[in-house]
CSV table of C-alpha atoms in Angstrom, one decimal:
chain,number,residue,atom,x,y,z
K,1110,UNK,CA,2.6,-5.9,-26.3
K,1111,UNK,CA,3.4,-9.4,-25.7
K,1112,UNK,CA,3.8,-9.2,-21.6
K,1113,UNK,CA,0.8,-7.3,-20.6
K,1114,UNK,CA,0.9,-9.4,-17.3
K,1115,UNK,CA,4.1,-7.0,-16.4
K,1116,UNK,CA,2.5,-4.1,-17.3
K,1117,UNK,CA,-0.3,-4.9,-14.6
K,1118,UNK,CA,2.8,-5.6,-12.2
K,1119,UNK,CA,4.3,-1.8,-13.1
K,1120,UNK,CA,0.3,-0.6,-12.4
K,1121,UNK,CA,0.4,-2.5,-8.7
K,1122,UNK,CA,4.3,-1.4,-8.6
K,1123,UNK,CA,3.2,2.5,-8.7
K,1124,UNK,CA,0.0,1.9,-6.3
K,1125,UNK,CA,1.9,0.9,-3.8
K,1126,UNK,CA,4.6,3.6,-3.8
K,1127,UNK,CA,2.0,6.0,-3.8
K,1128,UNK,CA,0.0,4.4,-1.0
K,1129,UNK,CA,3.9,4.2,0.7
K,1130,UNK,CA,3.7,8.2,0.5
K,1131,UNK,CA,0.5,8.7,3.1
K,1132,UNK,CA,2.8,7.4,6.4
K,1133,UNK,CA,5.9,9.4,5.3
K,1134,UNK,CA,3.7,12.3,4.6
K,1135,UNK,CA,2.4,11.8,8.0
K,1136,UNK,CA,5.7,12.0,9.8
K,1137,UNK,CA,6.6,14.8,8.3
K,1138,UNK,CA,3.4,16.6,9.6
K,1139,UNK,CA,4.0,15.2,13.2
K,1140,UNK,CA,7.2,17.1,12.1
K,1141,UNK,CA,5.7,20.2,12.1
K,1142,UNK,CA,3.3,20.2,14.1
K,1143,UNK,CA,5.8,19.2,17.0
K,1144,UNK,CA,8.1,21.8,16.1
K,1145,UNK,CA,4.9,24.2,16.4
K,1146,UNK,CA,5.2,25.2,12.9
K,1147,UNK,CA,2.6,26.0,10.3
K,1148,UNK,CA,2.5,23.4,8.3
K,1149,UNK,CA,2.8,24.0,4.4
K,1150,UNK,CA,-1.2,24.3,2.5
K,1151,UNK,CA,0.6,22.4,-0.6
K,1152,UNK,CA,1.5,19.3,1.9
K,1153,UNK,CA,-2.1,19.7,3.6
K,1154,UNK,CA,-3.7,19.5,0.9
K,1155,UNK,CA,-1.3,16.4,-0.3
K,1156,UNK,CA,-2.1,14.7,2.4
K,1157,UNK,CA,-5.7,15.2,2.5
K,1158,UNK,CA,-5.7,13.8,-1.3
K,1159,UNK,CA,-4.2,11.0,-0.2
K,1160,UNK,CA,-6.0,10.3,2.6
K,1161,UNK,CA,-9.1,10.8,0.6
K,1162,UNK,CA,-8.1,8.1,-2.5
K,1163,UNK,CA,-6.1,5.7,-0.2
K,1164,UNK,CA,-8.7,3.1,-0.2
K,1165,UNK,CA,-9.3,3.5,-3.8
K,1166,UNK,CA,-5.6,2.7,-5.1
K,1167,UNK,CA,-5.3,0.5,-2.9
K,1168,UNK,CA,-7.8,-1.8,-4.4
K,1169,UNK,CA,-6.4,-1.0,-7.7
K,1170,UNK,CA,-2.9,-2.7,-6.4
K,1171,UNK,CA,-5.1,-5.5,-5.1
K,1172,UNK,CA,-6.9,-5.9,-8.6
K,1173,UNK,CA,-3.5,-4.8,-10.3
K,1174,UNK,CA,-1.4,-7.5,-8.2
K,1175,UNK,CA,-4.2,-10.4,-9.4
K,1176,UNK,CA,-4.5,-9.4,-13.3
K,1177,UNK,CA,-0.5,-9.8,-12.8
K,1178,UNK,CA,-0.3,-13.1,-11.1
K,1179,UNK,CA,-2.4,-14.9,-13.5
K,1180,UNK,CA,-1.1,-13.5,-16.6
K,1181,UNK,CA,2.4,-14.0,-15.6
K,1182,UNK,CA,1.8,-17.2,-14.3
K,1183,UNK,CA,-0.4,-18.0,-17.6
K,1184,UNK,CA,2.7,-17.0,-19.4
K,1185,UNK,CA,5.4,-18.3,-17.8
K,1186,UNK,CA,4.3,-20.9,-15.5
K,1187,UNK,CA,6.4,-19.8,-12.5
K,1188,UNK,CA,5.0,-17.9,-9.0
K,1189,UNK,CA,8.4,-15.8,-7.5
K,1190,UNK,CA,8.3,-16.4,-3.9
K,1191,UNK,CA,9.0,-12.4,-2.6
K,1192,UNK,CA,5.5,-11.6,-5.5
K,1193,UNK,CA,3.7,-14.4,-3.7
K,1194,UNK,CA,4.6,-13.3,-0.4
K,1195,UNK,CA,4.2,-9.0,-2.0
K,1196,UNK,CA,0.6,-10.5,-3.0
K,1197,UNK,CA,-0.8,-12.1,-0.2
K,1198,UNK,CA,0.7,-9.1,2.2
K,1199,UNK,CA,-1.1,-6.8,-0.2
K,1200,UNK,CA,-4.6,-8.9,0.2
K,1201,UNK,CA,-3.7,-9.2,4.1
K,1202,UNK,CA,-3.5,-5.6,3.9
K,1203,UNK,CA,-6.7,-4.4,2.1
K,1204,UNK,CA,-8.6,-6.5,4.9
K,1205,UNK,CA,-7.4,-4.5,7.5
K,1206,UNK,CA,-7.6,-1.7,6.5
K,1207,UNK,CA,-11.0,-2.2,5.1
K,1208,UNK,CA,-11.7,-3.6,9.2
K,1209,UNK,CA,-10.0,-0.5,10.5
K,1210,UNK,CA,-13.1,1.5,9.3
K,1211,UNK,CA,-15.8,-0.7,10.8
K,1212,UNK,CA,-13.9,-1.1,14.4
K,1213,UNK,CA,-15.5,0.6,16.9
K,1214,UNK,CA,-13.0,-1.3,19.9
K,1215,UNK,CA,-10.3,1.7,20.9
K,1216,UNK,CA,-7.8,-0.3,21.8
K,1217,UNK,CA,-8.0,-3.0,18.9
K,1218,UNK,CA,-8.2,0.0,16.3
K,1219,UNK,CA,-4.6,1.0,17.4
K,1220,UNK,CA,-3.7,-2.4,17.7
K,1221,UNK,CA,-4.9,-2.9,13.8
K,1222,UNK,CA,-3.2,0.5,13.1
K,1223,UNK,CA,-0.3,-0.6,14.2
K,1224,UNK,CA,-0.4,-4.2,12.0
K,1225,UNK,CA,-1.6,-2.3,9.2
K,1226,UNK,CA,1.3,0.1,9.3
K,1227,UNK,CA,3.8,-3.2,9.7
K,1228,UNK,CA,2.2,-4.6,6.6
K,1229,UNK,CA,2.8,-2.1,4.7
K,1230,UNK,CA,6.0,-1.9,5.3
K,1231,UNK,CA,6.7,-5.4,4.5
K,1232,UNK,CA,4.7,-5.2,1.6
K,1233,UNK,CA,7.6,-2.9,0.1
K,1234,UNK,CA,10.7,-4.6,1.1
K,1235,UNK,CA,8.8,-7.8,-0.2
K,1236,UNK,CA,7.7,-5.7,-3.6
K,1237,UNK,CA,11.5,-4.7,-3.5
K,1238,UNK,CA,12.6,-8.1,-3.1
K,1239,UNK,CA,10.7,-9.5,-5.9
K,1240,UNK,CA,11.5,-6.7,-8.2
K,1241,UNK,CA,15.1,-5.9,-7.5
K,1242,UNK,CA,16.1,-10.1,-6.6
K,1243,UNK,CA,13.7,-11.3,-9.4
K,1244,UNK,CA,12.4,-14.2,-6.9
């Protein structure tokens, strides 16, 4: 294969659309729950999986979104702005979240909650960008 750098990128690609599943999965719960319905075992149980190997594929993107940017960049000497900016969102990202589990602060936990949930969202309009705009 003679561009392994954007197989790494399709790797990171599919990390983050799965990590991109645990908040919608969540608002569909909030969903239920404040329609006082039972929620579904199957999206329980979804949910719970994710919750459970969140961290993990995240730092798979992380690793994923490095092996990419230097073997691309080995390649073809060129850094896209949106994968920089997808990259160092995605770093920014693993930090707090990885600081979300140490903060014992109440008020700063949501306040990290709420910036890590931003974050993530701009990490896929920027992931979007660079894959979709190509810059």
């Amino acid at each position: 294969m003679n561009n392994i750098g954007g197989i790494f990128g399709i790797i990171a690609l599919i990390c983050i659309l799965y990590l991109a599943l645990r908040p919608i999965l969540q608002v569909i719960l909030e969903q239920f729950s404040q329609k006082g319905k039972t929620v579904p075992d199957l999206l329980e149980k979804l949910f719970q999986f994710l919750t459970k190997t969140h961290r993990y594929v995240g730092f798979i993107a992380v690793v994923a979104v490095f092996l990419h940017f230097a073997l691309q960049y080995q390649q073809y000497g060129v850094i896209p702005l949106a994968g920089l900016i997808a990259g160092l969102f995605l770093v920014l990202q693993s930090f707090l979240g990885f600081g979300l589990t140490k903060q014992k602060d109440e008020e700063r936990l949501k306040k990290m909650a709420i910036l890590h949930r931003i974050l993530g969202f701009l990490i896929i309009v920027s992931v979007l960008t660079h894959r979709i705009v190509g810059i």
